[in-house]
GROMACS .gro file of N, CA and C in nm:
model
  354
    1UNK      N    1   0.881   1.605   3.501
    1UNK     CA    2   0.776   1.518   3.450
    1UNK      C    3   0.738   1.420   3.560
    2UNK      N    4   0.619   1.398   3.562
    2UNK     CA    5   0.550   1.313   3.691
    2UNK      C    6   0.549   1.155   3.603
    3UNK      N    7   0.584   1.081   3.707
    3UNK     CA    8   0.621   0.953   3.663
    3UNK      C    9   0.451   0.924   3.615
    4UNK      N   10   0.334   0.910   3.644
    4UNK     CA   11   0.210   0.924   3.545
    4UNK      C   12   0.231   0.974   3.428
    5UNK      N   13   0.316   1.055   3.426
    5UNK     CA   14   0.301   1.139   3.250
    5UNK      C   15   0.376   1.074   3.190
    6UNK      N   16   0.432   1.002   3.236
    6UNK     CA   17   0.577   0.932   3.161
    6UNK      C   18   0.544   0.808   3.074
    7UNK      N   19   0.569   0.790   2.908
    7UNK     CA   20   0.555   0.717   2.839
    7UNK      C   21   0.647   0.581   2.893
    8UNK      N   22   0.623   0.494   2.868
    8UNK     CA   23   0.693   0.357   2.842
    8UNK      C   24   0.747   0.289   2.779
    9UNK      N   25   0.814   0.222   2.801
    9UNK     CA   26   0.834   0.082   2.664
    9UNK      C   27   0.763  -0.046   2.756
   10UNK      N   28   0.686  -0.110   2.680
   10UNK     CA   29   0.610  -0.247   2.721
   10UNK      C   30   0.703  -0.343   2.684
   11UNK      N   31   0.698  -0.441   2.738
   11UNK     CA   32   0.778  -0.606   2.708
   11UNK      C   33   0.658  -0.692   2.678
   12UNK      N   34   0.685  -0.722   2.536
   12UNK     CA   35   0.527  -0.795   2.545
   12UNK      C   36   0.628  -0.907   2.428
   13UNK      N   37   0.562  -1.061   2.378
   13UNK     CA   38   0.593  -1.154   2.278
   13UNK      C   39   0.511  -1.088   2.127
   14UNK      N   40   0.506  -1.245   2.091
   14UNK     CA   41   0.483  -1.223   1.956
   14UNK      C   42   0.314  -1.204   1.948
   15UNK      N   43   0.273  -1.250   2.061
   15UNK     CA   44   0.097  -1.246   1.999
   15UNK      C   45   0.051  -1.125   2.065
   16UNK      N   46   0.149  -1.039   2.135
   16UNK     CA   47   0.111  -0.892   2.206
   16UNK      C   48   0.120  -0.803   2.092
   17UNK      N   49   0.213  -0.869   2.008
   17UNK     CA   50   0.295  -0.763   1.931
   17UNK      C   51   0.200  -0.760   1.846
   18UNK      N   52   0.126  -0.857   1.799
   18UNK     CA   53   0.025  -0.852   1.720
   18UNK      C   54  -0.097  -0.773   1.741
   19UNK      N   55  -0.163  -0.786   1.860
   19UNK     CA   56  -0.244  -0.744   1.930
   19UNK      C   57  -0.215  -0.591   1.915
   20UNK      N   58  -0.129  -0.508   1.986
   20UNK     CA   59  -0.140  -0.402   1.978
   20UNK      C   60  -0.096  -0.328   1.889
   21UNK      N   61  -0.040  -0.399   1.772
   21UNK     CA   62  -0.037  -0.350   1.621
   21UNK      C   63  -0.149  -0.318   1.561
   22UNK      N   64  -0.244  -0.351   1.574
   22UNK     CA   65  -0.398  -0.355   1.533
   22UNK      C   66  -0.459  -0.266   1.623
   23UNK      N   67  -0.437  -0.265   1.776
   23UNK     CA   68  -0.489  -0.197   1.835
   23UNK      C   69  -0.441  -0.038   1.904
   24UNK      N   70  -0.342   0.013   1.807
   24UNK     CA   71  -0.265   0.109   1.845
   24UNK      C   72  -0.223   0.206   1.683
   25UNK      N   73  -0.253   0.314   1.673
   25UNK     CA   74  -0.208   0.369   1.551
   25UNK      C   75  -0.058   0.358   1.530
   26UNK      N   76   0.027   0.401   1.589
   26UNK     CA   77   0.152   0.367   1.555
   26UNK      C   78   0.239   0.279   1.665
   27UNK      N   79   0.322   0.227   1.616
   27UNK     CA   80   0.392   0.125   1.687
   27UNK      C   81   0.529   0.135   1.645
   28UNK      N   82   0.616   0.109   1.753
   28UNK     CA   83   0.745   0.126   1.698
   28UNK      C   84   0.836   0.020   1.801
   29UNK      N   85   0.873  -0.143   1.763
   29UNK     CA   86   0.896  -0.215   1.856
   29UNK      C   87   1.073  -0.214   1.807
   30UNK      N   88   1.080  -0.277   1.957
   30UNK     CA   89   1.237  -0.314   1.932
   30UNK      C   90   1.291  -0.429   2.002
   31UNK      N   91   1.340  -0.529   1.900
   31UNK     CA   92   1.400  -0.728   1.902
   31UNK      C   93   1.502  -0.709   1.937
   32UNK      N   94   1.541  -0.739   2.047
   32UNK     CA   95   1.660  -0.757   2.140
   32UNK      C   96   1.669  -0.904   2.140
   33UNK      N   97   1.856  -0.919   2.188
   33UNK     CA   98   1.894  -1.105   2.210
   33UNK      C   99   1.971  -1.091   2.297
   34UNK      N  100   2.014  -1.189   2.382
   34UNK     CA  101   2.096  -1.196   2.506
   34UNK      C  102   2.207  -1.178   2.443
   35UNK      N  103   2.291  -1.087   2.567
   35UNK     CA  104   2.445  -1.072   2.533
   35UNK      C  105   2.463  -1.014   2.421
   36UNK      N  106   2.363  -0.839   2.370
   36UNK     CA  107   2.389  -0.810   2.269
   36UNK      C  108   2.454  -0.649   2.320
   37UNK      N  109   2.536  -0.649   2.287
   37UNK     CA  110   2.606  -0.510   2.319
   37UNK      C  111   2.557  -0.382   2.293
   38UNK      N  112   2.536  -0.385   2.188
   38UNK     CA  113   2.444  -0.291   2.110
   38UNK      C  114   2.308  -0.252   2.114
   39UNK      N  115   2.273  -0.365   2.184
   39UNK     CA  116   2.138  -0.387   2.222
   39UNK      C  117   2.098  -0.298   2.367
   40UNK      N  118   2.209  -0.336   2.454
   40UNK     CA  119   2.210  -0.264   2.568
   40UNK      C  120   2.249  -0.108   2.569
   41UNK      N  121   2.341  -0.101   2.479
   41UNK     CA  122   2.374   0.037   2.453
   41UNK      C  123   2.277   0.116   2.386
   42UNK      N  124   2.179   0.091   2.340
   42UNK     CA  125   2.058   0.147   2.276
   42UNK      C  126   1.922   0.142   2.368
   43UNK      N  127   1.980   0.049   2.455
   43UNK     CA  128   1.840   0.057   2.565
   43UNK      C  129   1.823   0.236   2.642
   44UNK      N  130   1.920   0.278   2.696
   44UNK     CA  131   1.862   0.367   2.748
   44UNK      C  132   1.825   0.482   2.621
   45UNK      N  133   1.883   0.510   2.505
   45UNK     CA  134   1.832   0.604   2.447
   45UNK      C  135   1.710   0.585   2.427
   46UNK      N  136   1.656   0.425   2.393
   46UNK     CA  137   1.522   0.413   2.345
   46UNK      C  138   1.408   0.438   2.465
   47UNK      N  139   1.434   0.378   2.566
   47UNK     CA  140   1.396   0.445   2.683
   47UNK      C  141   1.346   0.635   2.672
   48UNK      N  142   1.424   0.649   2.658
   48UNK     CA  143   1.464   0.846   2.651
   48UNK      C  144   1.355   0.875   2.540
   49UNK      N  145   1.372   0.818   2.436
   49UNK     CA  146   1.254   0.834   2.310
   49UNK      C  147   1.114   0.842   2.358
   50UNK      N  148   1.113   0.704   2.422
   50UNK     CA  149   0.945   0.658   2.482
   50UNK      C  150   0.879   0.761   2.581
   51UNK      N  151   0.985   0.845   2.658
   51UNK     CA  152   0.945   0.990   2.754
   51UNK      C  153   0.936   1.096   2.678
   52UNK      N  154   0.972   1.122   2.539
   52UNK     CA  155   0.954   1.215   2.494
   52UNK      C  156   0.844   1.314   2.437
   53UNK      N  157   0.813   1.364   2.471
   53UNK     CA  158   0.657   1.465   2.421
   53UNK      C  159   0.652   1.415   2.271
   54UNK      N  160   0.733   1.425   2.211
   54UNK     CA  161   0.711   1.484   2.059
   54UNK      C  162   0.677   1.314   1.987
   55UNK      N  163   0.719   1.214   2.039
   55UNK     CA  164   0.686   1.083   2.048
   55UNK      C  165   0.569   1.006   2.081
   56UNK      N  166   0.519   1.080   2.193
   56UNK     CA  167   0.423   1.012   2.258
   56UNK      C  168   0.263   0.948   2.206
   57UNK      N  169   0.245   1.002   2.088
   57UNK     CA  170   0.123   0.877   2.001
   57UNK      C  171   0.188   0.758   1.982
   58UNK      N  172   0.312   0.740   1.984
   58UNK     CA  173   0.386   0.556   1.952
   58UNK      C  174   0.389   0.518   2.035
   59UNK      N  175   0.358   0.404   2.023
   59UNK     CA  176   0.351   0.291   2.153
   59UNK      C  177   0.530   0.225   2.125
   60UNK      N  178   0.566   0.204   2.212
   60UNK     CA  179   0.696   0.159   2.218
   60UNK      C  180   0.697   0.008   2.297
   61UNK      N  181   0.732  -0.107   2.259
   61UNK     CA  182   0.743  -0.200   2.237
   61UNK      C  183   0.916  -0.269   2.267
   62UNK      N  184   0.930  -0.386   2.310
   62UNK     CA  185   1.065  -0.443   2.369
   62UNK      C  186   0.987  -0.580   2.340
   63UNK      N  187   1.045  -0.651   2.254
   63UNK     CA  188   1.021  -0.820   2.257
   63UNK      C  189   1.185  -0.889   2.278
   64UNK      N  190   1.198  -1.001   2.350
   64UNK     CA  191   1.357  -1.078   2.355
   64UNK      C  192   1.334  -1.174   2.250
   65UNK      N  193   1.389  -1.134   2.138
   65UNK     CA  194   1.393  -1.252   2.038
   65UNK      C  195   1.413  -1.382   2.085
   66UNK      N  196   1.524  -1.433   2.168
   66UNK     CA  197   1.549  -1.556   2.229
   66UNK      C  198   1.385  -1.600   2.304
   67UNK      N  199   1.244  -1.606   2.344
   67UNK     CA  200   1.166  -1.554   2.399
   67UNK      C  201   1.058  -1.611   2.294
   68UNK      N  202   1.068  -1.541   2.200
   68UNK     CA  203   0.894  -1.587   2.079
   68UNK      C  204   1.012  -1.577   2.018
   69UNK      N  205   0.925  -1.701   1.906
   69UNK     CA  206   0.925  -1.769   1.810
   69UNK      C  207   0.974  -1.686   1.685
   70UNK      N  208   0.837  -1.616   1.647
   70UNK     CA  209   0.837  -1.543   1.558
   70UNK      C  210   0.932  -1.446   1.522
   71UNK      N  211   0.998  -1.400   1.632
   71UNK     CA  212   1.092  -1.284   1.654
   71UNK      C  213   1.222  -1.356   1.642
   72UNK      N  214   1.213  -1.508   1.700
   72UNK     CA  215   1.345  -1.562   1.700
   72UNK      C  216   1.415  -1.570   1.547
   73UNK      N  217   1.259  -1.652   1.462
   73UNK     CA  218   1.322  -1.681   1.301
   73UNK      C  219   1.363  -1.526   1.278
   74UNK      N  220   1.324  -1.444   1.294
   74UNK     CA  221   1.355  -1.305   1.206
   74UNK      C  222   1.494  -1.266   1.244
   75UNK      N  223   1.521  -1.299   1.385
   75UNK     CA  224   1.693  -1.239   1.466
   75UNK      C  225   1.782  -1.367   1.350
   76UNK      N  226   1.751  -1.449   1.358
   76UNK     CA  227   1.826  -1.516   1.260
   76UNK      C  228   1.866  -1.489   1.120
   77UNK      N  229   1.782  -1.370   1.109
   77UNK     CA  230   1.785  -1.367   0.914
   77UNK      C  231   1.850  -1.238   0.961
   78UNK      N  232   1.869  -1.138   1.060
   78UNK     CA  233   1.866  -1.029   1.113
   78UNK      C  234   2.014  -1.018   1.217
   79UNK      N  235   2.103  -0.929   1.231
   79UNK     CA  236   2.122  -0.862   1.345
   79UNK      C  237   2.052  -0.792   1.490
   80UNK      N  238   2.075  -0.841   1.568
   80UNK     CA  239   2.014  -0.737   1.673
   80UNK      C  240   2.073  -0.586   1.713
   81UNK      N  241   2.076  -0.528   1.777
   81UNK     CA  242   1.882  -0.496   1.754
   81UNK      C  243   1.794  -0.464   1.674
   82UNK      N  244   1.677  -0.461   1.604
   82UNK     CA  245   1.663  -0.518   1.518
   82UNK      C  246   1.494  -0.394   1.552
   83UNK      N  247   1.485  -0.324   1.492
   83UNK     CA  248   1.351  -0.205   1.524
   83UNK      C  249   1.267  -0.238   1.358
   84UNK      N  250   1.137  -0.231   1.423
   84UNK     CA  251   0.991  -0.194   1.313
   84UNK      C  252   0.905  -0.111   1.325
   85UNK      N  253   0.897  -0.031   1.266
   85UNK     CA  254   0.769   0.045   1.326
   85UNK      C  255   0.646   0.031   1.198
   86UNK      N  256   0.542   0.050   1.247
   86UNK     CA  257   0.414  -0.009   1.208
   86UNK      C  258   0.298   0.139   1.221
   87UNK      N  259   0.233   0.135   1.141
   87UNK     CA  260   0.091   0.218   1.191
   87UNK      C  261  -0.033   0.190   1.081
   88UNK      N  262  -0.124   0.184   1.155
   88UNK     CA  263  -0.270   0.100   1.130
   88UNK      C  264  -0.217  -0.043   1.105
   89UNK      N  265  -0.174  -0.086   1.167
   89UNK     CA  266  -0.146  -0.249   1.152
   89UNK      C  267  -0.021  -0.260   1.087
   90UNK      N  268   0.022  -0.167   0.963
   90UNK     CA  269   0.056  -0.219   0.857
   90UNK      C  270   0.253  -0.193   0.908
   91UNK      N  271   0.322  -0.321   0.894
   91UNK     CA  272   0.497  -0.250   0.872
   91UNK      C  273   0.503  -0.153   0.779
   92UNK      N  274   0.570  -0.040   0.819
   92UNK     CA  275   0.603   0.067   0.736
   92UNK      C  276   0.756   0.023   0.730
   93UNK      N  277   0.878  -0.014   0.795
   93UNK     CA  278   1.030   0.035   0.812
   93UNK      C  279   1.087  -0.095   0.914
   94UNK      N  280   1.156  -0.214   0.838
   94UNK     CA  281   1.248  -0.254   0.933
   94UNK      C  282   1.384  -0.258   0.934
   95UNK      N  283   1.471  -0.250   1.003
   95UNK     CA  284   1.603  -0.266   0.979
   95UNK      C  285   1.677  -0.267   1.115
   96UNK      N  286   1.823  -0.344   1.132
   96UNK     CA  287   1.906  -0.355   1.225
   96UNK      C  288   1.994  -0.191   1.218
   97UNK      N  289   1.966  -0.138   1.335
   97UNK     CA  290   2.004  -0.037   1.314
   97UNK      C  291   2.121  -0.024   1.477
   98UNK      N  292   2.227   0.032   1.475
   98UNK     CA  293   2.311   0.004   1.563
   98UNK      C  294   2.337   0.176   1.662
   99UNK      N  295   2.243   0.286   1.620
   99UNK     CA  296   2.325   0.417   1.624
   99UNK      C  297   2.195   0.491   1.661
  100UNK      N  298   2.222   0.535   1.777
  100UNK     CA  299   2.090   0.612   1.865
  100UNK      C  300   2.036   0.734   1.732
  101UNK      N  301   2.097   0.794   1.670
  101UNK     CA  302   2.056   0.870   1.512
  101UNK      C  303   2.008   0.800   1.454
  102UNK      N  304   2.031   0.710   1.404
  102UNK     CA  305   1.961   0.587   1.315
  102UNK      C  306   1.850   0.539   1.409
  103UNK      N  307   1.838   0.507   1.504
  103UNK     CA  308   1.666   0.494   1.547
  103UNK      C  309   1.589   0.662   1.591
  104UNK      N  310   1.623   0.706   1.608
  104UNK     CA  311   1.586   0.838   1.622
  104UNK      C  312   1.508   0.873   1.454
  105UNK      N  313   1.618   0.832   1.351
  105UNK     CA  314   1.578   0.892   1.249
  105UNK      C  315   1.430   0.810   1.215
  106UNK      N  316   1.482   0.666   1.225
  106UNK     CA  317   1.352   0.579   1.196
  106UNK      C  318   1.255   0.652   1.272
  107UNK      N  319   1.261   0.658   1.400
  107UNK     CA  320   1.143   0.722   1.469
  107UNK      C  321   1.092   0.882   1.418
  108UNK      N  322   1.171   0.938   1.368
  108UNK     CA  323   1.077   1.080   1.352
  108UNK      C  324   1.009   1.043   1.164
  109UNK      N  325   1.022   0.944   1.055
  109UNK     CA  326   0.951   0.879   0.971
  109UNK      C  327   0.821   0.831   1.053
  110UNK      N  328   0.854   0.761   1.131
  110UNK     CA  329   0.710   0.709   1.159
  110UNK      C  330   0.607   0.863   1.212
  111UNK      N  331   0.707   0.914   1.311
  111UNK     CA  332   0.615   1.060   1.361
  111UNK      C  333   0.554   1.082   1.270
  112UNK      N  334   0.597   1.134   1.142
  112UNK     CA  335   0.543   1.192   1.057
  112UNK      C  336   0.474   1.160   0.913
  113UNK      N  337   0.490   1.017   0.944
  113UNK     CA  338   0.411   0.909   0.846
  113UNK      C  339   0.245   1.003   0.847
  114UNK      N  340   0.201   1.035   0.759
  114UNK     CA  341   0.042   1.040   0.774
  114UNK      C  342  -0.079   0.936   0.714
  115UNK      N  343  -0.120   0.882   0.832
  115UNK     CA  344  -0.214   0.769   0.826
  115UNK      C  345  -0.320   0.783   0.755
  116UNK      N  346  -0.411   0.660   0.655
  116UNK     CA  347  -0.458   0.717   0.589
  116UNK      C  348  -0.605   0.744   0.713
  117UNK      N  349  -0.681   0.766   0.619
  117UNK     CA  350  -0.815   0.795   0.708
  117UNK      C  351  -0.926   0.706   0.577
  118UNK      N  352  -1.014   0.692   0.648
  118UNK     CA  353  -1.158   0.589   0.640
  118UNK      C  354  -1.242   0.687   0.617
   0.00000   0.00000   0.00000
């Protein structure tokens, strides 16, 4: 795979997150906090997700809760890491999920979420 073909994860705050929730059919972000173990141990799978063919209509997303606001009150009510995924604006799925299967699983729901149409 040519590093051009290669999907991403963006680092964006809380008013990006907004922004390209609206401006992206599906979205699938993930609230990280300093010094989270789990957090790091899930970085490269999620990474691995964001290159994947079968993935690639989701925009993949990284906010540091410690960082915005918005993300901070929620790590508080929340464990990290802490994944949402979204499409046409709307949250479909959040939860602290600790287990590369468990975001995987969240992620192939959203794959196959069907959006409505206008």
């Amino acid at each position: 795979m040519k590093e051009a073909d290669r999907q991403r994860v963006y680092d964006t705050d809380d008013e990006g997150l907004r922004h390209y929730t609206h401006d992206h059919l599906k979205v699938f972000a993930k609230f990280t906090s300093e010094n989270c173990a789990t957090c790091e141990l899930l970085a490269p799978p999620f990474a691995k997700f964001a290159d994947d063919a079968q993935y690639q209509p989701i925009l993949f997303l990284r906010l540091n809760s410690d960082e915005n606001p918005v993300a901070k009150k929620l790590m508080q009510e929340r464990v990290a890491p802490f994944f949402v995924s979204y499409c046409q604006g709307q949250l479909l799925e959040c939860d602290s999920l600790t287990t590369e299967e468990a975001v995987r699983g969240m992620l192939d729901r959203l794959r196959a979420f069907a959006p409505h149409t206008r």
